XYZ file of C-alpha atoms in Angstrom:
513
model
C 36.625 -53.095 -10.021
C 33.967 -51.583 -7.626
C 32.638 -53.475 -4.656
C 29.016 -53.434 -4.807
C 28.619 -51.475 -1.785
C 30.038 -48.344 -4.169
C 28.361 -49.328 -6.733
C 24.950 -48.815 -4.771
C 26.387 -45.525 -3.356
C 27.503 -44.444 -5.982
C 23.677 -45.046 -7.905
C 22.391 -43.121 -4.785
C 24.283 -40.521 -5.379
C 23.712 -39.800 -8.890
C 19.822 -40.003 -7.474
C 19.998 -37.682 -5.338
C 21.971 -35.513 -7.301
C 24.811 -34.940 -5.047
C 28.625 -36.218 -4.626
C 29.528 -39.955 -3.900
C 31.879 -38.904 -1.830
C 29.493 -37.354 0.672
C 27.976 -40.884 1.082
C 31.073 -42.701 1.360
C 31.494 -40.126 4.127
C 28.892 -40.654 5.573
C 28.864 -44.611 5.719
C 32.509 -43.920 7.237
C 30.886 -41.675 9.972
C 28.222 -44.390 10.686
C 30.403 -47.272 11.101
C 32.893 -45.280 13.547
C 29.521 -44.617 15.647
C 28.692 -47.915 15.984
C 32.273 -49.347 16.468
C 32.541 -46.432 19.313
C 29.211 -47.733 21.174
C 30.230 -51.260 21.098
C 33.875 -50.270 22.386
C 32.631 -48.163 24.589
C 36.072 -46.226 24.279
C 37.128 -42.530 23.529
C 39.711 -43.233 21.500
C 40.084 -41.116 18.212
C 38.372 -43.811 15.771
C 38.611 -43.621 12.079
C 36.764 -45.461 9.282
C 37.991 -46.162 5.844
C 35.677 -47.488 2.797
C 37.920 -49.991 0.509
C 36.324 -49.450 -2.913
C 37.410 -53.041 -4.101
C 36.565 -55.099 -1.716
C 33.338 -53.001 -0.351
C 35.091 -53.807 2.911
C 34.628 -51.157 6.283
C 37.830 -51.079 8.352
C 37.727 -49.408 11.086
C 40.857 -47.587 13.358
C 41.946 -46.310 16.773
C 44.605 -43.161 15.633
C 47.109 -42.144 17.700
C 49.252 -39.457 17.665
C 53.305 -39.633 17.967
C 55.285 -37.981 20.383
C 59.046 -38.177 20.985
C 58.803 -38.599 25.097
C 56.819 -40.334 27.500
C 56.158 -36.708 29.242
C 54.218 -35.584 26.224
C 52.105 -38.092 26.399
C 49.120 -36.102 27.846
C 46.153 -38.919 27.113
C 47.203 -42.151 26.458
C 44.047 -42.854 24.948
C 45.275 -39.828 22.591
C 48.952 -39.882 21.887
C 51.700 -42.699 21.930
C 56.032 -42.317 22.825
C 57.636 -42.949 19.142
C 59.694 -45.467 21.189
C 56.315 -47.701 21.563
C 54.940 -46.862 18.142
C 58.242 -47.576 15.849
C 57.142 -51.311 17.141
C 54.276 -51.472 15.412
C 55.418 -49.307 12.299
C 58.955 -48.665 12.504
C 58.798 -45.625 9.709
C 57.009 -43.536 11.914
C 58.183 -40.360 13.176
C 56.933 -37.874 15.639
C 54.163 -36.181 14.485
C 52.706 -38.815 12.806
C 49.862 -40.905 12.887
C 49.387 -44.712 14.500
C 46.216 -46.976 12.853
C 45.583 -49.713 15.770
C 43.204 -51.640 13.599
C 39.350 -52.660 15.260
C 37.654 -55.750 14.784
C 34.105 -54.740 13.557
C 33.349 -58.069 11.701
C 30.775 -60.295 13.501
C 31.075 -57.939 16.421
C 28.839 -55.214 15.245
C 25.109 -56.626 16.496
C 21.580 -55.213 15.179
C 21.496 -52.054 17.277
C 24.538 -50.917 15.842
C 23.696 -51.237 12.103
C 20.639 -50.055 13.064
C 22.232 -46.638 14.158
C 24.433 -46.678 11.043
C 21.752 -46.797 8.989
C 20.149 -43.200 10.480
C 23.607 -42.094 10.009
C 23.854 -42.812 6.748
C 20.465 -41.085 5.861
C 20.760 -38.347 8.281
C 24.630 -37.686 6.250
C 22.287 -38.044 2.577
C 19.651 -35.396 3.716
C 22.035 -32.439 4.906
C 24.125 -33.435 1.470
C 20.924 -33.504 -0.342
C 19.960 -30.044 1.027
C 23.046 -28.395 0.699
C 22.453 -29.603 -2.945
C 19.264 -28.055 -3.617
C 19.904 -25.030 -2.004
C 23.197 -23.756 -4.327
C 21.342 -24.926 -7.061
C 18.050 -22.692 -6.612
C 19.341 -19.815 -4.608
C 20.954 -18.366 -7.648
C 17.855 -18.660 -9.675
C 15.098 -16.768 -7.768
C 12.566 -14.833 -9.935
C 13.451 -17.481 -12.764
C 10.228 -18.200 -14.096
C 10.401 -22.467 -14.600
C 7.938 -25.304 -16.105
C 6.191 -27.438 -13.172
C 4.201 -30.342 -12.596
C 1.555 -30.393 -10.261
C 2.545 -33.324 -7.740
C 0.589 -33.322 -5.256
C -1.801 -31.029 -3.070
C -1.377 -31.326 0.567
C -4.000 -28.802 2.111
C -3.820 -25.144 0.952
C 0.196 -25.951 -0.670
C 0.474 -27.533 -4.112
C 3.793 -29.280 -4.359
C 5.350 -28.758 -7.830
C 7.543 -31.290 -9.686
C 10.388 -28.868 -10.970
C 13.206 -31.256 -11.619
C 16.021 -31.404 -8.974
C 13.879 -30.852 -6.323
C 10.200 -30.678 -5.103
C 8.866 -26.883 -4.656
C 6.153 -25.864 -2.470
C 3.266 -23.152 -3.828
C 1.680 -21.349 -0.325
C -1.921 -19.985 -0.811
C -0.644 -16.840 -0.577
C 1.320 -17.363 -3.586
C -1.392 -18.473 -5.692
C -4.022 -16.467 -7.620
C -7.892 -16.899 -6.423
C -8.931 -17.846 -10.062
C -6.625 -21.238 -10.436
C -7.284 -24.281 -9.490
C -4.556 -27.632 -9.971
C -4.808 -31.113 -11.503
C -2.576 -33.702 -10.711
C -0.168 -34.078 -13.598
C -0.854 -30.126 -14.561
C 2.127 -28.500 -16.296
C 2.185 -24.805 -15.650
C 4.738 -22.037 -15.422
C 5.916 -21.054 -12.153
C 8.447 -18.197 -10.566
C 10.816 -19.251 -7.700
C 10.018 -16.625 -5.177
C 12.683 -17.609 -2.534
C 14.596 -20.733 -0.835
C 14.695 -21.753 2.387
C 16.933 -23.659 4.590
C 14.356 -25.704 6.971
C 15.444 -28.625 9.408
C 12.841 -30.482 7.538
C 14.813 -29.560 4.294
C 15.749 -27.368 1.815
C 12.099 -25.522 0.629
C 12.341 -24.096 -2.804
C 8.709 -21.577 -2.859
C 7.688 -20.760 -5.967
C 4.380 -18.268 -6.907
C 1.941 -17.594 -9.694
C 1.049 -14.284 -7.959
C 3.859 -12.143 -7.944
C 4.534 -9.539 -10.839
C 7.401 -11.133 -12.181
C 5.201 -13.845 -13.324
C 3.395 -11.141 -15.919
C 6.733 -9.651 -16.931
C 8.102 -12.955 -18.499
C 4.573 -13.432 -20.438
C 4.602 -10.798 -22.010
C 8.196 -10.709 -23.004
C 7.253 -14.310 -24.013
C 3.860 -13.311 -26.615
C 5.200 -9.510 -28.087
C 8.544 -9.503 -29.560
C 9.102 -5.813 -28.968
C 9.227 -6.715 -25.377
C 11.332 -9.713 -26.463
C 14.265 -7.909 -28.495
C 14.216 -4.277 -26.143
C 11.948 -1.718 -28.245
C 9.678 -1.600 -26.347
C 10.418 -1.919 -22.210
C 8.319 -2.722 -19.277
C 9.093 0.118 -16.493
C 7.079 -1.121 -13.784
C 3.746 -3.442 -12.876
C 1.440 -3.658 -10.246
C 0.011 -6.676 -9.485
C -2.772 -7.961 -7.386
C -3.571 -11.973 -8.403
C -6.468 -12.760 -9.699
C -8.188 -9.613 -9.711
C -5.991 -6.848 -11.603
C -2.661 -5.670 -13.247
C -1.268 -2.204 -13.865
C 1.621 -2.427 -16.405
C 3.252 0.880 -17.695
C 5.530 0.319 -20.977
C 7.397 2.666 -23.425
C 8.489 2.337 -26.563
C 12.418 3.394 -27.275
C 11.378 3.325 -31.134
C 8.900 6.708 -31.878
C 7.228 4.669 -34.886
C 6.310 1.593 -32.488
C 3.444 2.372 -30.260
C 4.283 0.589 -26.938
C 0.529 -0.165 -25.530
C -0.353 -1.249 -29.433
C 2.197 -3.814 -29.143
C 1.087 -5.171 -26.441
C -2.522 -5.726 -26.953
C -1.504 -6.916 -30.454
C -3.969 -6.918 -33.355
C -7.377 -7.133 -32.083
C -6.283 -7.589 -28.662
C -4.548 -11.419 -29.651
C -1.417 -11.263 -27.566
C -3.250 -9.612 -24.350
C -6.135 -12.024 -24.895
C -3.790 -15.075 -24.612
C -1.882 -13.722 -21.429
C -4.783 -13.230 -19.858
C -6.161 -16.973 -20.706
C -2.476 -17.706 -19.238
C -3.996 -15.805 -15.775
C -7.342 -17.709 -15.997
C -9.182 -14.268 -17.168
C -7.430 -11.917 -14.657
C -7.857 -8.324 -15.915
C -5.162 -6.262 -17.404
C -4.731 -2.636 -17.949
C -1.759 -1.441 -20.346
C -0.947 1.797 -19.713
C 2.064 4.345 -21.107
C 4.477 5.482 -19.443
C 5.668 9.270 -18.885
C 8.472 10.676 -16.850
C 6.253 13.396 -15.661
C 4.525 11.753 -12.589
C 1.350 14.399 -13.179
C 0.750 12.716 -16.798
C 1.547 9.281 -15.419
C -0.872 9.660 -12.883
C -4.060 10.602 -15.341
C -2.995 7.478 -17.383
C -2.598 5.272 -14.369
C -6.026 5.729 -12.709
C -7.575 4.508 -16.026
C -10.476 3.635 -17.151
C -11.750 6.988 -14.783
C -11.154 10.273 -16.423
C -9.734 12.985 -14.209
C -10.427 16.475 -13.985
C -7.320 17.908 -12.131
C -4.263 16.281 -10.931
C -1.887 18.650 -8.663
C 1.560 17.786 -6.678
C 1.293 18.222 -2.614
C 4.576 17.277 -2.051
C 7.490 16.512 -4.438
C 9.864 15.245 -1.930
C 7.325 13.446 -0.336
C 5.953 11.666 -3.697
C 2.253 12.876 -2.539
C -0.432 13.720 -5.641
C -4.012 14.729 -5.167
C -6.621 13.866 -7.846
C -9.597 15.849 -8.257
C -12.279 13.631 -10.670
C -16.043 14.579 -11.567
C -18.540 13.351 -8.873
C -19.672 10.740 -11.144
C -16.249 9.473 -11.882
C -15.594 8.686 -8.420
C -16.287 5.543 -7.288
C -14.671 4.552 -10.939
C -10.975 6.087 -9.823
C -10.915 4.244 -6.265
C -12.219 1.173 -8.132
C -13.576 -2.281 -6.047
C -12.329 -1.577 -2.266
C -10.024 1.087 -3.679
C -8.279 -1.845 -6.269
C -7.668 0.952 -9.044
C -6.023 3.902 -7.047
C -4.052 1.061 -4.673
C -3.171 -0.074 -8.408
C -1.720 2.933 -9.616
C 0.183 4.418 -6.587
C 1.973 1.097 -6.513
C 2.968 1.838 -10.592
C 3.990 5.321 -9.775
C 5.807 5.064 -6.375
C 3.736 7.959 -5.410
C 0.777 8.346 -2.649
C -2.867 9.305 -4.301
C -5.307 10.808 -2.304
C -8.488 11.549 -4.887
C -10.850 13.787 -4.050
C -14.240 14.513 -5.931
C -14.887 18.202 -7.514
C -17.804 18.696 -4.953
C -15.269 18.040 -1.899
C -12.983 19.738 -3.298
C -15.019 22.845 -3.372
C -16.288 22.459 -0.031
C -12.310 22.514 1.288
C -11.786 25.673 -0.973
C -14.820 27.270 0.866
C -13.289 25.853 4.464
C -9.625 26.970 3.780
C -11.169 30.476 2.552
C -13.315 30.690 5.756
C -10.889 30.257 7.883
C -9.024 32.649 6.459
C -11.039 35.296 6.833
C -11.977 36.667 10.288
C -15.068 36.085 12.084
C -17.227 39.014 13.137
C -19.136 38.856 16.065
C -22.043 41.438 16.671
C -23.774 42.677 20.311
C -27.296 42.438 20.862
C -27.536 45.823 21.779
C -26.481 47.075 18.199
C -30.121 45.983 16.772
C -32.745 48.048 16.696
C -36.130 46.947 17.646
C -34.281 44.830 20.875
C -35.833 46.171 23.886
C -32.968 46.064 27.545
C -35.368 43.373 28.868
C -35.261 41.078 25.821
C -31.749 41.278 25.386
C -30.693 40.779 29.264
C -33.012 37.201 28.705
C -31.465 36.206 25.741
C -27.857 36.648 27.873
C -28.738 35.184 30.070
C -29.500 32.515 28.227
C -26.275 32.526 26.973
C -27.025 34.193 23.334
C -24.983 37.349 23.183
C -24.488 37.859 19.819
C -26.277 38.607 16.509
C -24.711 35.780 14.682
C -25.341 33.717 17.290
C -29.113 34.933 17.658
C -29.725 34.213 14.122
C -28.707 30.977 13.837
C -31.260 29.613 16.369
C -34.576 28.279 15.468
C -37.905 29.616 17.055
C -38.205 26.135 18.886
C -34.988 27.164 20.405
C -36.025 30.736 20.819
C -39.549 29.832 22.924
C -37.604 27.209 24.782
C -35.629 30.498 26.552
C -37.928 31.275 29.991
C -39.883 34.371 29.110
C -39.773 34.498 25.327
C -43.637 33.447 23.269
C -44.254 33.321 20.415
C -44.887 37.154 19.373
C -41.456 37.790 20.557
C -40.353 35.291 18.524
C -42.155 37.356 15.896
C -40.170 40.353 17.263
C -36.933 39.052 17.228
C -37.285 37.628 13.484
C -38.042 41.381 12.475
C -35.650 43.203 14.115
C -32.865 40.641 12.884
C -34.145 40.403 9.524
C -33.897 44.104 9.309
C -30.683 44.252 10.692
C -29.112 41.940 7.955
C -31.319 44.299 5.060
C -29.984 47.804 6.454
C -25.943 45.697 6.674
C -27.140 44.895 2.791
C -28.077 48.399 1.680
C -25.436 50.200 3.027
C -23.038 47.801 0.782
C -24.799 47.869 -2.126
C -25.384 51.631 -2.224
C -21.962 52.238 -0.875
C -20.857 50.579 -3.670
C -23.061 52.288 -6.179
C -21.434 55.724 -5.008
C -18.270 54.646 -5.362
C -18.600 52.901 -9.039
C -20.691 55.601 -10.600
C -20.768 59.790 -10.436
C -23.931 61.279 -9.713
C -24.941 64.042 -12.466
C -26.411 67.437 -12.475
C -30.097 67.076 -11.904
C -29.840 63.404 -10.997
C -30.279 61.570 -6.979
C -29.662 58.476 -6.090
C -31.898 55.285 -5.912
C -34.347 55.382 -2.857
C -36.591 52.557 -1.441
C -40.384 52.704 -1.422
C -42.523 52.336 1.437
C -42.858 49.113 1.051
C -39.135 48.645 1.477
C -38.198 47.758 -2.135
C -36.032 49.528 -4.001
C -36.753 52.080 -6.782
C -34.624 50.896 -10.383
C -35.316 54.214 -12.093
C -33.656 57.468 -11.529
C -36.023 60.761 -11.387
C -35.729 64.161 -11.600
C -35.648 67.322 -9.281
C -38.307 68.346 -10.271
C -40.655 64.983 -10.289
C -39.134 64.735 -6.662
C -40.391 68.320 -5.630
C -44.097 67.426 -7.279
C -44.377 64.666 -4.986
C -42.746 66.131 -2.406
C -45.657 68.971 -2.476
C -48.495 66.169 -3.099
C -47.001 64.449 0.246
C -47.334 67.812 2.307
C -51.070 68.292 1.681
C -52.210 65.408 1.869
C -50.175 64.114 5.231
C -50.231 65.605 8.452
C -47.216 67.053 10.451
C -47.096 63.962 12.252
C -47.325 61.437 9.486
C -44.448 63.601 7.407
C -42.073 63.277 10.247
C -42.944 59.401 10.699
C -42.095 59.398 6.872
C -38.785 61.489 7.221
C -37.592 59.490 10.366
C -38.142 56.145 8.007
C -35.558 57.137 5.578
C -31.752 57.717 6.852
C -29.700 58.944 4.438
C -26.579 57.505 4.405
C -23.444 58.362 2.356
C -26.032 60.173 0.005
C -27.849 57.031 0.019
C -31.635 56.606 1.027
C -32.589 53.371 3.009
C -35.502 52.772 5.013
C -35.552 53.347 9.015
C -35.703 50.399 10.958
C -38.069 51.381 13.676
C -41.612 54.141 12.916
C -41.943 56.721 14.787
C -44.479 57.660 17.445
C -46.887 60.231 17.611
C -45.068 61.341 20.705
C -41.638 61.212 19.272
C -42.999 63.289 16.505
C -44.696 66.085 19.151
C -41.586 66.415 20.804
C -39.220 66.541 17.293
C -41.739 69.801 16.304
C -40.713 70.872 19.650
C -37.616 70.700 19.220
C-alpha cells in the first residue's frame, strides 16, 4: 500500500498534469541537496523514496575498482577488497551504497531548501508538459474562458493551461468580461523563464476562416474553397472564395439567404466589415473584384515577375478605391499578393502627356528670328538671360518691365512681335497641310488672308481677283500698292500676312530698283 507522502505526490501530479515519477525525482533531488548541505561533503549522494513507508533514504555512492592504485578520488571510488567488507557480493565496476543518517538531523533550513527544489522541479515539468501539449496545436481554434485582465492583456483558461492575449492580438471592437466564453486561436507557444506562454489571438485571419467553416456547410464539405483572406482586425476583412461546383455560387453560399450566414459571423466579430469576393486565377480580373466597392476603369500589369499592377479609376472613385487611410487598396494587395498602384484618370492622362512631351525634342528659337525686335532690344533681353522666343513667350509683362530699359510700350511691342511670329508659324503649317491634302483646280486660287489678318473661307475665281486688283490700283497710290504687296508673302502657294508694314522710304527704294 502506498504511503501518505506518495499519495500526496500522486494527487499533485494529476493536478498539474505531469508524470508522478517527475515529482518523486524532484523530492529525491531535494533530499540530496539538503543532505549535502548538512554533511558539507562532495561525495556522490543519492536518495530514494520508499513508496510503501514514505521514508526517503540517502546514500553516498562509491564505484568499486580492483586495486588501490586505481583509486583516484577516495570520496568517489573504493577498492574491491574494502567494498566486500560491507557487501561480499560486489564486483569490480559495481556501486557501494553507504547510508547517510537524515532523520532528526535535517533542520528547518534544509527542509526549506528541499521545498524550493521540489517547487522548481515541478514548475519545470509543468512547463515542458504544457509546451508539448500545445506546440502541435498552433493555429487551432479553441473555446476559452476569460479568467482575469492584467493591464492590456487578457488571461484565458484554455483547459490544461492559462493563455495570454496581448493587446495587438485583440480586435479594437471587443472587450471582455470575467467568466465570458469566447473562441480564440492558438497563435504561438513560447518557452519563457516564468513558465510556458501560450499566446492566443482573435485578430488573425484563421479565426475568420474557422467561423466561415462553421457557418457555411459548402465550405465545410469542400464544395466552396477559401483561397485567400486579408484582415485588419476590428476594421475590415476581405475573403476570396471559389466554387468547385459550377452550379454553386461561392459568394452566395457564404452570404446566405438574406445575408444570415455572414451576419452571424459579423456579430461574432462585433461588427467587423466583411467583403466576400469571387476568386479568379487572372490577376487583372481578381484585382477588379478585390478593389470593390470601387469601380475600376482599367487594370494593367506593370511587372508580372515582380507582381506589380497599375489600376486606373474614375476621379470620383479614387478615394473609395484607396479607402480610409489606404485600407481598401492595402487589403486588396494583401489578398492578391501583388503590389497595386492606384491612379485617377486625370493623373494617368497627365502622366501620358509628360511621357509624350519627353519624347518630342524641345526646340529653341533665337530671338533674332522674330521680326519686329530690334538689335538693341535683343541685346537687352539677352543681357537679362532671355535668348529664345520660347523663354520670351513664357514671361509676364511684369517680368519684362523688370528688365532695365524696357517699359510698357516696349512690352506691347514685344507682345505684338511674338504673337505675330507664332501666328505666322501656325499659318504656314495650316496652309501647307491644305496644299498637301487638296489639289488646286484650274480657275481657283488658294485661301488668302484679309487686311485684318483673318482667313477668307470662300475661294474666288481669277476674274474676281482681276476686278478687285483693277479697283485697288485705281484707288491706291503706288506707295500703298507696294505696301499692300509687302503685307502679303507667298509661301508654298499660300498667301500669308506679313509681319511688318513697309514704310514710305522703303517703297521709294523699291520703285527706284
